[in-house]
mmCIF file with all atom_site columns, C-alpha atoms in Angstrom:
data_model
loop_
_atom_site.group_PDB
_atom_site.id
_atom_site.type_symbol
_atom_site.label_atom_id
_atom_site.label_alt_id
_atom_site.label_comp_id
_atom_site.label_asym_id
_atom_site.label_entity_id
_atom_site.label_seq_id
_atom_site.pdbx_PDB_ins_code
_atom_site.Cartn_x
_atom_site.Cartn_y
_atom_site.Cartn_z
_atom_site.occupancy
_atom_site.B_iso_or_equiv
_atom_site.pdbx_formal_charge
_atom_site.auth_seq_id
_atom_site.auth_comp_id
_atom_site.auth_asym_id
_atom_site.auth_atom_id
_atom_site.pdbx_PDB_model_num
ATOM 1   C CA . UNK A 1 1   ? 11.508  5.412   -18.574 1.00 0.00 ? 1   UNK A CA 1
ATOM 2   C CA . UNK A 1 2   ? 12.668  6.344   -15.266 1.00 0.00 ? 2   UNK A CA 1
ATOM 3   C CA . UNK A 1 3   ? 11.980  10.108  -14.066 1.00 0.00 ? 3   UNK A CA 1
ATOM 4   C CA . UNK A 1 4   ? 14.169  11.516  -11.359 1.00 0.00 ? 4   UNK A CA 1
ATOM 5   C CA . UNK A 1 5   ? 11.483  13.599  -9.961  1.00 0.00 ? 5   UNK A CA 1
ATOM 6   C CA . UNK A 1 6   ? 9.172   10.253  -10.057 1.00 0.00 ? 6   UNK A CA 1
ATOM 7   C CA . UNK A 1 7   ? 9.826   9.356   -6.193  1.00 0.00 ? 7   UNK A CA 1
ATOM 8   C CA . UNK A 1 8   ? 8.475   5.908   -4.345  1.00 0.00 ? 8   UNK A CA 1
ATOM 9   C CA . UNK A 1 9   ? 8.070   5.730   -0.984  1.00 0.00 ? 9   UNK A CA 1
ATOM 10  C CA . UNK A 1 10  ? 7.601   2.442   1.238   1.00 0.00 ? 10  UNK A CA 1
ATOM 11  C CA . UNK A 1 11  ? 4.990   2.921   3.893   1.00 0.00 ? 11  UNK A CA 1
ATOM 12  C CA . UNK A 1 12  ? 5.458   1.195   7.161   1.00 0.00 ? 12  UNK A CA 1
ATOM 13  C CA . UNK A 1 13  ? 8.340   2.480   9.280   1.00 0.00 ? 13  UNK A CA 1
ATOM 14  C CA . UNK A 1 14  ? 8.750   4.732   6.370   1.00 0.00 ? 14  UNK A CA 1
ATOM 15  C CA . UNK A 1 15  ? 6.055   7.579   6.436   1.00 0.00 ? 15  UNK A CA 1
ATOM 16  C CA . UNK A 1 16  ? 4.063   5.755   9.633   1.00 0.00 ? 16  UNK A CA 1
ATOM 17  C CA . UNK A 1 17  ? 5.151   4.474   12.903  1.00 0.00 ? 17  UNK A CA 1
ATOM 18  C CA . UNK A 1 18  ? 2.991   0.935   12.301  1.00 0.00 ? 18  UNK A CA 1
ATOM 19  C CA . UNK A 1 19  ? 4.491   -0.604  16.028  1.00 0.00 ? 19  UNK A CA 1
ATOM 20  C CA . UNK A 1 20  ? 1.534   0.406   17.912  1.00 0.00 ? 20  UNK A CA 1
ATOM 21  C CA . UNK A 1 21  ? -1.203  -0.898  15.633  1.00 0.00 ? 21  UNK A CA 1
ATOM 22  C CA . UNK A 1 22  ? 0.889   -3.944  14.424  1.00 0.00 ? 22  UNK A CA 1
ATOM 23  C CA . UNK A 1 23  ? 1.571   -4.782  18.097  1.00 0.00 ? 23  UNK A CA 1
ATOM 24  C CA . UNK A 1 24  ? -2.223  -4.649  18.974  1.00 0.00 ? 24  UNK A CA 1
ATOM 25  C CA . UNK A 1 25  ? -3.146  -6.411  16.164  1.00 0.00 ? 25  UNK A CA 1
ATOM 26  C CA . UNK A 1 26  ? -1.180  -9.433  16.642  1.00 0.00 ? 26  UNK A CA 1
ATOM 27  C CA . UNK A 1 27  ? -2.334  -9.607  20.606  1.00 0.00 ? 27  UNK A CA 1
ATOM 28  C CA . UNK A 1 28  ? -5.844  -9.730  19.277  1.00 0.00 ? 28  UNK A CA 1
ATOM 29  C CA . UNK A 1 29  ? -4.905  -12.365 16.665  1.00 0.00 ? 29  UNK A CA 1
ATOM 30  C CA . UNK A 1 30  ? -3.147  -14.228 19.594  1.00 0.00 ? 30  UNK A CA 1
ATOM 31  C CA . UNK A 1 31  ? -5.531  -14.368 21.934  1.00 0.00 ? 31  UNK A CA 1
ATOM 32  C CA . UNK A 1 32  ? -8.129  -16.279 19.101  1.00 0.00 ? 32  UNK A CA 1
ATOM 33  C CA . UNK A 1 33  ? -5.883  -18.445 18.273  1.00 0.00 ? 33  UNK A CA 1
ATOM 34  C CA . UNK A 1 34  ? -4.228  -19.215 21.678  1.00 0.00 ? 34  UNK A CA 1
ATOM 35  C CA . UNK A 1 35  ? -0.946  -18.371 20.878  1.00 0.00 ? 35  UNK A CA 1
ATOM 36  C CA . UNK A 1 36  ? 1.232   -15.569 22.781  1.00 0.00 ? 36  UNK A CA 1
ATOM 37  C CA . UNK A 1 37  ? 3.408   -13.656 20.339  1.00 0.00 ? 37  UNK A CA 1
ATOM 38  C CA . UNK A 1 38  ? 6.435   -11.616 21.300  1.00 0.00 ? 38  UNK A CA 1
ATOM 39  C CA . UNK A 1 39  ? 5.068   -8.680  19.738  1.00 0.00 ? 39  UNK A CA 1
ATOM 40  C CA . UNK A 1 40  ? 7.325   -5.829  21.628  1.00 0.00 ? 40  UNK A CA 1
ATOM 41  C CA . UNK A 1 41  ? 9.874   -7.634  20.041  1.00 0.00 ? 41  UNK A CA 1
ATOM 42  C CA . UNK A 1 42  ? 8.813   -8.751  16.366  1.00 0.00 ? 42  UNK A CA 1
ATOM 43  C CA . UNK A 1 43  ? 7.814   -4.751  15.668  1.00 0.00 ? 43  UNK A CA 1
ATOM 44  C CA . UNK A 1 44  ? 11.229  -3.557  16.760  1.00 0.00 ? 44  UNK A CA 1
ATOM 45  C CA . UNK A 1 45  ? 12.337  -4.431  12.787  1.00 0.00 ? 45  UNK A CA 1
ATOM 46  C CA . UNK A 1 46  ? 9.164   -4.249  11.008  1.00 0.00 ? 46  UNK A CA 1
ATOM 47  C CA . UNK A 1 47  ? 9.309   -5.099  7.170   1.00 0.00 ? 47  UNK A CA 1
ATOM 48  C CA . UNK A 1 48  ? 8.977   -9.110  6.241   1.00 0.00 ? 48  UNK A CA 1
ATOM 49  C CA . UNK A 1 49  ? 6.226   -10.240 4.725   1.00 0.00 ? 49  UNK A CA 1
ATOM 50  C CA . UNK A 1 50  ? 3.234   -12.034 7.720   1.00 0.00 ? 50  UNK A CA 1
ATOM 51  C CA . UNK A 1 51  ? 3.660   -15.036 6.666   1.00 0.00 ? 51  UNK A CA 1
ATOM 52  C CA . UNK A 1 52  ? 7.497   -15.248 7.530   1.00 0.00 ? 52  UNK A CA 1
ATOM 53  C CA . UNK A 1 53  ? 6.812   -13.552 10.760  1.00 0.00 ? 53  UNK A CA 1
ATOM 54  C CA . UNK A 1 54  ? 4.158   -16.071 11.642  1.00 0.00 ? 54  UNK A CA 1
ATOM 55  C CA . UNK A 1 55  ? 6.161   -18.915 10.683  1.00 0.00 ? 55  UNK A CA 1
ATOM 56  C CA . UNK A 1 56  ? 7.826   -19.145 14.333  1.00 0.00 ? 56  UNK A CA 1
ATOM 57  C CA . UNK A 1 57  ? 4.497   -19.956 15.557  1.00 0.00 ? 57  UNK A CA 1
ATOM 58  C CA . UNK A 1 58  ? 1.962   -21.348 13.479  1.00 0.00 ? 58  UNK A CA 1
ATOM 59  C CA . UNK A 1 59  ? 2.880   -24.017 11.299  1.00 0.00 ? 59  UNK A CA 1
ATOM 60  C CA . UNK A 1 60  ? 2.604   -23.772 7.044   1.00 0.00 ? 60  UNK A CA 1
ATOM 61  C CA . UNK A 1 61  ? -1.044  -24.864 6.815   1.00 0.00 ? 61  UNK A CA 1
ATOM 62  C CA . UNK A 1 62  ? -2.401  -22.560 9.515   1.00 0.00 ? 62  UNK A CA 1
ATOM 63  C CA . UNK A 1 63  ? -0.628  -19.421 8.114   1.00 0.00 ? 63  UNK A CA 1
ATOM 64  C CA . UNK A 1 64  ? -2.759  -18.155 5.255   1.00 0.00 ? 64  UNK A CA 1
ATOM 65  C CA . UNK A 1 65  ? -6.019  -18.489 7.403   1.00 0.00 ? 65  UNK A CA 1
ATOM 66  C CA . UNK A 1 66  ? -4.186  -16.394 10.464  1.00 0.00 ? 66  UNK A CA 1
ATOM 67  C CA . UNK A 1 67  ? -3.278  -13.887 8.022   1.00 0.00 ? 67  UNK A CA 1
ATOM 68  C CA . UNK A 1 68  ? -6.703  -13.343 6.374   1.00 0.00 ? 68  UNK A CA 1
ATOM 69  C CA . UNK A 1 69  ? -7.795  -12.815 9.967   1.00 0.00 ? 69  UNK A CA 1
ATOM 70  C CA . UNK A 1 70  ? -4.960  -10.704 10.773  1.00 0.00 ? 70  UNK A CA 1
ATOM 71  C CA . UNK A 1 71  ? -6.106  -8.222  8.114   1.00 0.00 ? 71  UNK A CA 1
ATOM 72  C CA . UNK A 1 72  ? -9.108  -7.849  9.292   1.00 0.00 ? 72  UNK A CA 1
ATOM 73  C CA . UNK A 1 73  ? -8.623  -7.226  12.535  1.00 0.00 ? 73  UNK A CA 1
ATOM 74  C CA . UNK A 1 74  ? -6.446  -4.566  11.396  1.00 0.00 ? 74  UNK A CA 1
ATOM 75  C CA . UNK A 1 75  ? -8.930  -2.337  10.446  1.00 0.00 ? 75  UNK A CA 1
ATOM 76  C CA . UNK A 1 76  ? -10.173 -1.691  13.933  1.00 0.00 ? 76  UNK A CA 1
ATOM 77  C CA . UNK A 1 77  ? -6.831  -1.914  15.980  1.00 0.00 ? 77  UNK A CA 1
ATOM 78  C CA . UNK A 1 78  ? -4.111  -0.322  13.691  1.00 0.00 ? 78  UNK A CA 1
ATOM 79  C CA . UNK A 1 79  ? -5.958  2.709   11.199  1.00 0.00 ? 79  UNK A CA 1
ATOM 80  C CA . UNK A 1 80  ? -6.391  5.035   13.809  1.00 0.00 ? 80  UNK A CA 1
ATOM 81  C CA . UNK A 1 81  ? -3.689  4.797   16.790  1.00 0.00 ? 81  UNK A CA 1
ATOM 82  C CA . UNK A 1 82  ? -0.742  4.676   13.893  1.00 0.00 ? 82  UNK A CA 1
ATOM 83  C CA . UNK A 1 83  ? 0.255   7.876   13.245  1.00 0.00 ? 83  UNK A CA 1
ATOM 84  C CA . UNK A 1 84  ? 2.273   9.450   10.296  1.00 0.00 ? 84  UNK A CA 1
ATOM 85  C CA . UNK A 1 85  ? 6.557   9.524   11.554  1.00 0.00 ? 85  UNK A CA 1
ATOM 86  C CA . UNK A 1 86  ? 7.875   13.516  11.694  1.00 0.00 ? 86  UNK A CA 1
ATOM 87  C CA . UNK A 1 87  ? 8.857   15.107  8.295   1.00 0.00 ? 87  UNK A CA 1
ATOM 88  C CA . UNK A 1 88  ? 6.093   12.166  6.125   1.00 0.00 ? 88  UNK A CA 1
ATOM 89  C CA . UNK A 1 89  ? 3.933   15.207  5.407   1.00 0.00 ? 89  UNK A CA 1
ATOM 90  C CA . UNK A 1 90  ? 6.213   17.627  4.371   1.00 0.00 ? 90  UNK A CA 1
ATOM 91  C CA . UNK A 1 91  ? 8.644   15.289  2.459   1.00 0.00 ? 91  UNK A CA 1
ATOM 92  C CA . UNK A 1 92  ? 5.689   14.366  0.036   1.00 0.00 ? 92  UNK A CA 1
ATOM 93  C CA . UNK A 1 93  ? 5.285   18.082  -0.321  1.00 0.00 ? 93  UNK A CA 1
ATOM 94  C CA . UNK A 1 94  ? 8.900   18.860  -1.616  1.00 0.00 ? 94  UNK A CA 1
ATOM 95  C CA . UNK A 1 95  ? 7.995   15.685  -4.012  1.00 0.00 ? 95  UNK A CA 1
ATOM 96  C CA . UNK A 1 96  ? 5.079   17.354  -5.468  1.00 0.00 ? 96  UNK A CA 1
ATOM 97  C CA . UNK A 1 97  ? 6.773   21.061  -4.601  1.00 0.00 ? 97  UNK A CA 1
ATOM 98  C CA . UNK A 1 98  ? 9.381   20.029  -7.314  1.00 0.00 ? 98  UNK A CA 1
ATOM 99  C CA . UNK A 1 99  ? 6.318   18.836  -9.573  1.00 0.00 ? 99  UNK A CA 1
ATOM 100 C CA . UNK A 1 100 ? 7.206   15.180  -8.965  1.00 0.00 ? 100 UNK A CA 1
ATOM 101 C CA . UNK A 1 101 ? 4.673   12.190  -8.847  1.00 0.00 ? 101 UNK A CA 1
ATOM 102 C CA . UNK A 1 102 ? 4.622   10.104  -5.766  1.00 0.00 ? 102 UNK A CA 1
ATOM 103 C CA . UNK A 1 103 ? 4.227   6.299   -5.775  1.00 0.00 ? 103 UNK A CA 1
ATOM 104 C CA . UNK A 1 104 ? 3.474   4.241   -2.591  1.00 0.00 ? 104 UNK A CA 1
ATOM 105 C CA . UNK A 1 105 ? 5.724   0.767   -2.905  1.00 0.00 ? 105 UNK A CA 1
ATOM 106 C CA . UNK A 1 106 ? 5.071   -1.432  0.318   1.00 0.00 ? 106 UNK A CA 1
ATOM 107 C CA . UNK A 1 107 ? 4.300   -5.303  1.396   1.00 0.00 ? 107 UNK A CA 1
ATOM 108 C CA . UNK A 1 108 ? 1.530   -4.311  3.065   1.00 0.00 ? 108 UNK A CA 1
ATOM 109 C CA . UNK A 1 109 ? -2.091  -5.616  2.064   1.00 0.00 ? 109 UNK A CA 1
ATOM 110 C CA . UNK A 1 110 ? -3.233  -3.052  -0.549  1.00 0.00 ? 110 UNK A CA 1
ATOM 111 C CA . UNK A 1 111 ? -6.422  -2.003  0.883   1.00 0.00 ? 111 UNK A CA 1
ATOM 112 C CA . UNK A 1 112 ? -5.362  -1.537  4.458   1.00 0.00 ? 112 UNK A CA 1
ATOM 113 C CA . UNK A 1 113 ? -2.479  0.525   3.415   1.00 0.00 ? 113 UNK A CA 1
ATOM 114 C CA . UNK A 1 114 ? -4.738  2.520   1.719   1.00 0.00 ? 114 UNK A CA 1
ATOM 115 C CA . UNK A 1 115 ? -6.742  2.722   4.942   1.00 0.00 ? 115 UNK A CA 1
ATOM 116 C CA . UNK A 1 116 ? -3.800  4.420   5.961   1.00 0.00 ? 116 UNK A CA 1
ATOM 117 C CA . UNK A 1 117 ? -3.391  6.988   3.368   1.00 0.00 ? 117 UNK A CA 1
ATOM 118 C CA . UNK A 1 118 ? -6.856  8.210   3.445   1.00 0.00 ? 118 UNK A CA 1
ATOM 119 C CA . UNK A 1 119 ? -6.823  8.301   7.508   1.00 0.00 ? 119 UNK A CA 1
ATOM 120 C CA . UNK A 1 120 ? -3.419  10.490  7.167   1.00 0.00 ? 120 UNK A CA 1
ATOM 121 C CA . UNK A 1 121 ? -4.429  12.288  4.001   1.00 0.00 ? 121 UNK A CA 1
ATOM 122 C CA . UNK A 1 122 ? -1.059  11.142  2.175   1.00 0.00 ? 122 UNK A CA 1
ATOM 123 C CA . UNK A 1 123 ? -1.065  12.749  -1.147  1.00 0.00 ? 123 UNK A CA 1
ATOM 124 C CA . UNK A 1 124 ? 0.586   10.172  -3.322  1.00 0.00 ? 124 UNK A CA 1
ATOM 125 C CA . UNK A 1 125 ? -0.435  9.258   -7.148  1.00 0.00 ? 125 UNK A CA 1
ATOM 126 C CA . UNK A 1 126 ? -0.751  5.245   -7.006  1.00 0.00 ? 126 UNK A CA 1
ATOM 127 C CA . UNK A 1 127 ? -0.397  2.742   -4.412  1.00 0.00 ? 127 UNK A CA 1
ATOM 128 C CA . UNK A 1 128 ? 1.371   -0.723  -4.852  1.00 0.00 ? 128 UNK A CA 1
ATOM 129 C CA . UNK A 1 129 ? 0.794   -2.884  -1.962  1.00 0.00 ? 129 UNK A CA 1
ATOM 130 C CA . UNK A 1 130 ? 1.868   -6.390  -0.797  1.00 0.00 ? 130 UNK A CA 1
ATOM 131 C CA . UNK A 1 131 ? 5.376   -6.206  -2.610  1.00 0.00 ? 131 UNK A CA 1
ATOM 132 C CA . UNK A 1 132 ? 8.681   -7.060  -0.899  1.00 0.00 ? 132 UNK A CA 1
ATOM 133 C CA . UNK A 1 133 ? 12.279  -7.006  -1.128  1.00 0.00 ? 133 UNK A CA 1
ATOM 134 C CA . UNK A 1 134 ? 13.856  -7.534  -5.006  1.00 0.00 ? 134 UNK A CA 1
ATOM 135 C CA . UNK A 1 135 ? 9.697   -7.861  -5.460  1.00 0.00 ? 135 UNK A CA 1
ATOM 136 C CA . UNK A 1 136 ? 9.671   -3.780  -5.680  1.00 0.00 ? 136 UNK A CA 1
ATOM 137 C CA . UNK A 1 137 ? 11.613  -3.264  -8.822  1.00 0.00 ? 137 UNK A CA 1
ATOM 138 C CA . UNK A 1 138 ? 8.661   -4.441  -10.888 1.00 0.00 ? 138 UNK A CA 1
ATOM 139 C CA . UNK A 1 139 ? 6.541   -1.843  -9.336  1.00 0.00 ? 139 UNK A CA 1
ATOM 140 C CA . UNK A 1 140 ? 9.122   0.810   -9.251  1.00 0.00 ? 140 UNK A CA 1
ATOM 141 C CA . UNK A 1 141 ? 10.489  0.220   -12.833 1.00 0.00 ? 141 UNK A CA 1
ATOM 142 C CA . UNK A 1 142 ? 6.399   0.112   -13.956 1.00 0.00 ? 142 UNK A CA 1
ATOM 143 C CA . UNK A 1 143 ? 5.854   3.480   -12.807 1.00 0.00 ? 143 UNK A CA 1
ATOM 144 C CA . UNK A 1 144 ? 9.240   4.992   -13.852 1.00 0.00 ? 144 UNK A CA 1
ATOM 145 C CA . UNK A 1 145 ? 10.283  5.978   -10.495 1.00 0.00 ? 145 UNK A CA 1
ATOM 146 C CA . UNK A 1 146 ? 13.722  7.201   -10.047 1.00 0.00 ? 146 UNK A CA 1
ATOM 147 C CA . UNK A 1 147 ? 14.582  7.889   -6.401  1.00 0.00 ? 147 UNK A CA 1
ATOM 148 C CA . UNK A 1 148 ? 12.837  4.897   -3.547  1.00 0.00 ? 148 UNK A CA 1
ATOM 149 C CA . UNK A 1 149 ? 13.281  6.319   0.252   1.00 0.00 ? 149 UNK A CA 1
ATOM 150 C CA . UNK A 1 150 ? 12.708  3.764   2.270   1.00 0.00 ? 150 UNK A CA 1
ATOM 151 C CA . UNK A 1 151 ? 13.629  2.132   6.185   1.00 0.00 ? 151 UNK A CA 1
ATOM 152 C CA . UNK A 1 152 ? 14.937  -1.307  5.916   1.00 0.00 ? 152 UNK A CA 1
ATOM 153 C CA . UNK A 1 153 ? 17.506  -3.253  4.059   1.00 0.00 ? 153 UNK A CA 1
ATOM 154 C CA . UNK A 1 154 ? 15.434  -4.723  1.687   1.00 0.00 ? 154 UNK A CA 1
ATOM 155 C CA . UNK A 1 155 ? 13.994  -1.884  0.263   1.00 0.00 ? 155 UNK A CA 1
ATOM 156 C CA . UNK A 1 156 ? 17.559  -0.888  -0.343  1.00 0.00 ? 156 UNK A CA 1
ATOM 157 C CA . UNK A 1 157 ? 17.308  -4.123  -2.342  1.00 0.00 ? 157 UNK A CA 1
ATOM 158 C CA . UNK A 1 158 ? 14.198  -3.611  -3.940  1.00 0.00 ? 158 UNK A CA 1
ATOM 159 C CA . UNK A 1 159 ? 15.914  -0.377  -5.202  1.00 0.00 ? 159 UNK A CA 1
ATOM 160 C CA . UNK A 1 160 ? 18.910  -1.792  -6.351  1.00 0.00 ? 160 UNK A CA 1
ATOM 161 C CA . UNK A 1 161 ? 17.044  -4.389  -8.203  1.00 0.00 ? 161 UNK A CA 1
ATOM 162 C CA . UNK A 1 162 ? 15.329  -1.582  -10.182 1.00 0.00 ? 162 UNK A CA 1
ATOM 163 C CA . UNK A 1 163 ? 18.650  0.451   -10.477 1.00 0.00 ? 163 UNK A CA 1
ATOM 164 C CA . UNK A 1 164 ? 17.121  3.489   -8.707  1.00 0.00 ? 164 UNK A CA 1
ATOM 165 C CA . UNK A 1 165 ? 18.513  6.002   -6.010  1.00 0.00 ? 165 UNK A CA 1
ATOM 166 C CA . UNK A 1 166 ? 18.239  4.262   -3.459  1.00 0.00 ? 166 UNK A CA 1
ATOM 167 C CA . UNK A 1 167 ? 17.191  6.509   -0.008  1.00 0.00 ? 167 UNK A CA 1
ATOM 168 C CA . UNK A 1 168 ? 17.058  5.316   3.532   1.00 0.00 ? 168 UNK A CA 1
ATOM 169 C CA . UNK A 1 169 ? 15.765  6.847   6.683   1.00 0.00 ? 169 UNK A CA 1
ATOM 170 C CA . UNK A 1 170 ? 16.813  5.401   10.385  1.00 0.00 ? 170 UNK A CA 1
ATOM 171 C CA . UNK A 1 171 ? 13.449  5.040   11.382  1.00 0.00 ? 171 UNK A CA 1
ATOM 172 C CA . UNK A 1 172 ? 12.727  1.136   11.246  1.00 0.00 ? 172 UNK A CA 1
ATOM 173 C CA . UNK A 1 173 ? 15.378  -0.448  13.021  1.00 0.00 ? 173 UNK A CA 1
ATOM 174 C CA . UNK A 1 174 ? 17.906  -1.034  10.436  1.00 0.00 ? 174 UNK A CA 1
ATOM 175 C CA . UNK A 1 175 ? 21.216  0.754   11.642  1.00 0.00 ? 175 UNK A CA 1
ATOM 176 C CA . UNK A 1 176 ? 23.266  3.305   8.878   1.00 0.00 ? 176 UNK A CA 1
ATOM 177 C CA . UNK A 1 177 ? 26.120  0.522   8.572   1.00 0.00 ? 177 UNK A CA 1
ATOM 178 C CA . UNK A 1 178 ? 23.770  -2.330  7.561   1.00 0.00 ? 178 UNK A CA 1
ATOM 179 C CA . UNK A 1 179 ? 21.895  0.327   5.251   1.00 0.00 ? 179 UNK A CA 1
ATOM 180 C CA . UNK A 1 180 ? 25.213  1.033   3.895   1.00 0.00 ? 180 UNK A CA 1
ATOM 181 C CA . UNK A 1 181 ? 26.181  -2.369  3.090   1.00 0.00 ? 181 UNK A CA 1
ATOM 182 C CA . UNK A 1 182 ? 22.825  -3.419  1.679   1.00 0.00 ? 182 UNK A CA 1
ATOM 183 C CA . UNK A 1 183 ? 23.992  -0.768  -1.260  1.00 0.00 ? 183 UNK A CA 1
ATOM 184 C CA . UNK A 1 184 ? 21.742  2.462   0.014   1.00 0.00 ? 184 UNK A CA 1
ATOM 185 C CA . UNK A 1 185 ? 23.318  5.670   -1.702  1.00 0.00 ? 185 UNK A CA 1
ATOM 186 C CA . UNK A 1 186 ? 22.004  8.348   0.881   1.00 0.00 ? 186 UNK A CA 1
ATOM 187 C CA . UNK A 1 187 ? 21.319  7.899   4.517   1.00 0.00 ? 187 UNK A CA 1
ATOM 188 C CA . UNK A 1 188 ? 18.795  10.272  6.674   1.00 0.00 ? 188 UNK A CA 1
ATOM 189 C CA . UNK A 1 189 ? 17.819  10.486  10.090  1.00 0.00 ? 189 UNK A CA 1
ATOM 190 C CA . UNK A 1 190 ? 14.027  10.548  9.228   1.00 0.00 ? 190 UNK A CA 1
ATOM 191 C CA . UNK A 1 191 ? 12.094  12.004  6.857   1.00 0.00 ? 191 UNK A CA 1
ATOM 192 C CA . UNK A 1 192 ? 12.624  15.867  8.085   1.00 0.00 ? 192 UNK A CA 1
ATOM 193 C CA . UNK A 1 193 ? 15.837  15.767  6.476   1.00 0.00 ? 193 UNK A CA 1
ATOM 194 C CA . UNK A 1 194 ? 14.672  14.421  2.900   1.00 0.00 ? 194 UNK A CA 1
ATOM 195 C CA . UNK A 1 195 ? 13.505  18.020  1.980   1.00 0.00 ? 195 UNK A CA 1
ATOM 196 C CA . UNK A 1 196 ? 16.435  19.847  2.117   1.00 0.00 ? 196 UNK A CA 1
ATOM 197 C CA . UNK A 1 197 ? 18.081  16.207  0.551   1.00 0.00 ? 197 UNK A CA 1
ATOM 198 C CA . UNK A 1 198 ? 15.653  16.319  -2.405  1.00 0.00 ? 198 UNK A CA 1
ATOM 199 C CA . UNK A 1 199 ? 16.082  20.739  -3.020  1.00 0.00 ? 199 UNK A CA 1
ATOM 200 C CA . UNK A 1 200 ? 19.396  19.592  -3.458  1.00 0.00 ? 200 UNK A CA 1
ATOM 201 C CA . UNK A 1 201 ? 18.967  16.341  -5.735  1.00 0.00 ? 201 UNK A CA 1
ATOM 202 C CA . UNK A 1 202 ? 17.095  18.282  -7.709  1.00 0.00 ? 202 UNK A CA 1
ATOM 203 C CA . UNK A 1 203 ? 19.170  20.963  -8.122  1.00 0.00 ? 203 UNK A CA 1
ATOM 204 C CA . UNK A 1 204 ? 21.655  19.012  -9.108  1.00 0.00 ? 204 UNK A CA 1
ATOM 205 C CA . UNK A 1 205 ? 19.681  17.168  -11.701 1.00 0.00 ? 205 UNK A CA 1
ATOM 206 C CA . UNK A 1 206 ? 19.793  20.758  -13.547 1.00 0.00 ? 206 UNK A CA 1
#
């Protein structure tokens, strides 16, 4: 059953700025392997899966090694220089002000996400990582969520394909037209407009 007051929330772009550590990540992965990425330019629109942002450069059989490597160089160049985006606190607050349960929905690898939440003390309830695009309705319908906020088109996707509110914030890249027609049914700046949003969602809910 979905709750109204059950809210998801995707993570990179979302509730962190990831460009910095994403950025310094792939450098270091480039420089092993030989390879120089356009990183200023692939984290302008962060939000595909790492093996289709690879796939310009590597080919098919050398992907899932660079990405195992990837992920754990990670750890050291992308925990502590990302930092949470304004309002990522404080909109997980009116969540849990309004006695709601909080549910971390993202294509990132699950235990570097985490990493994430613990460094930025995110209070959420359960985490479900590597997931992307229509891929999010299973975890969003699993955990009853009603409302997903989220930064890029195809988390307005993943939404739709779990029939949820569907909440977008202007923080990843993706402009409010394309948001639009991906199907999104509200549209915020960032994420220090989703409290007064959600006081009035709820109120609204009765």
């Amino acid at each position: 059953m979905r709750l109204p007051l059950n809210v998801g929330f995707d993570l990179d772009m979302t509730l962190i700025d990831t460009r910095p550590g994403f950025a310094a990540t792939l450098d270091a992965l480039g420089g092993e392997l030989g390879i120089t990425f356009a990183s200023a330019s692939m984290i302008e629109r962060l939000g595909p899966p790492l093996d289709l942002v690879l796939a310009d450069y590597l080919d098919a059989a050398r992907i899932p090694a660079a990405i195992d490597r990837f992920r754990e160089l990670y750890v050291d160049h992308s925990i502590i220089p990302v930092p949470a985006l304004s309002g990522a606190h404080e909109a997980l607050a009116a969540v849990r002000g309004h006695g709601g349960r909080i549910v971390l929905v993202t294509g990132k690898f699950a235990p570097n996400a985490q990493r994430h939440v613990d460094h930025l003390t995110f209070d959420i309830d359960h985490l479900e990582g590597e997931v992307w695009g229509v891929g999010k309705a299973a975890a969003l319908s699993r955990h009853g969520v009603g409302i997903y906020v989220g930064d890029h088109i195809h988390d307005v996707e993943g939404a739709r394909a779990a029939e949820v509110l569907s909440v977008s914030v202007l923080t990843g890249g993706c402009s409010a037209e394309e948001l639009r027609d991906a199907g999104t049914d509200v549209v915020l700046n960032d994420l220090t407009e989703f409290p007064d949003w959600f006081a009035r969602h709820v109120e609204t809910l009765g």
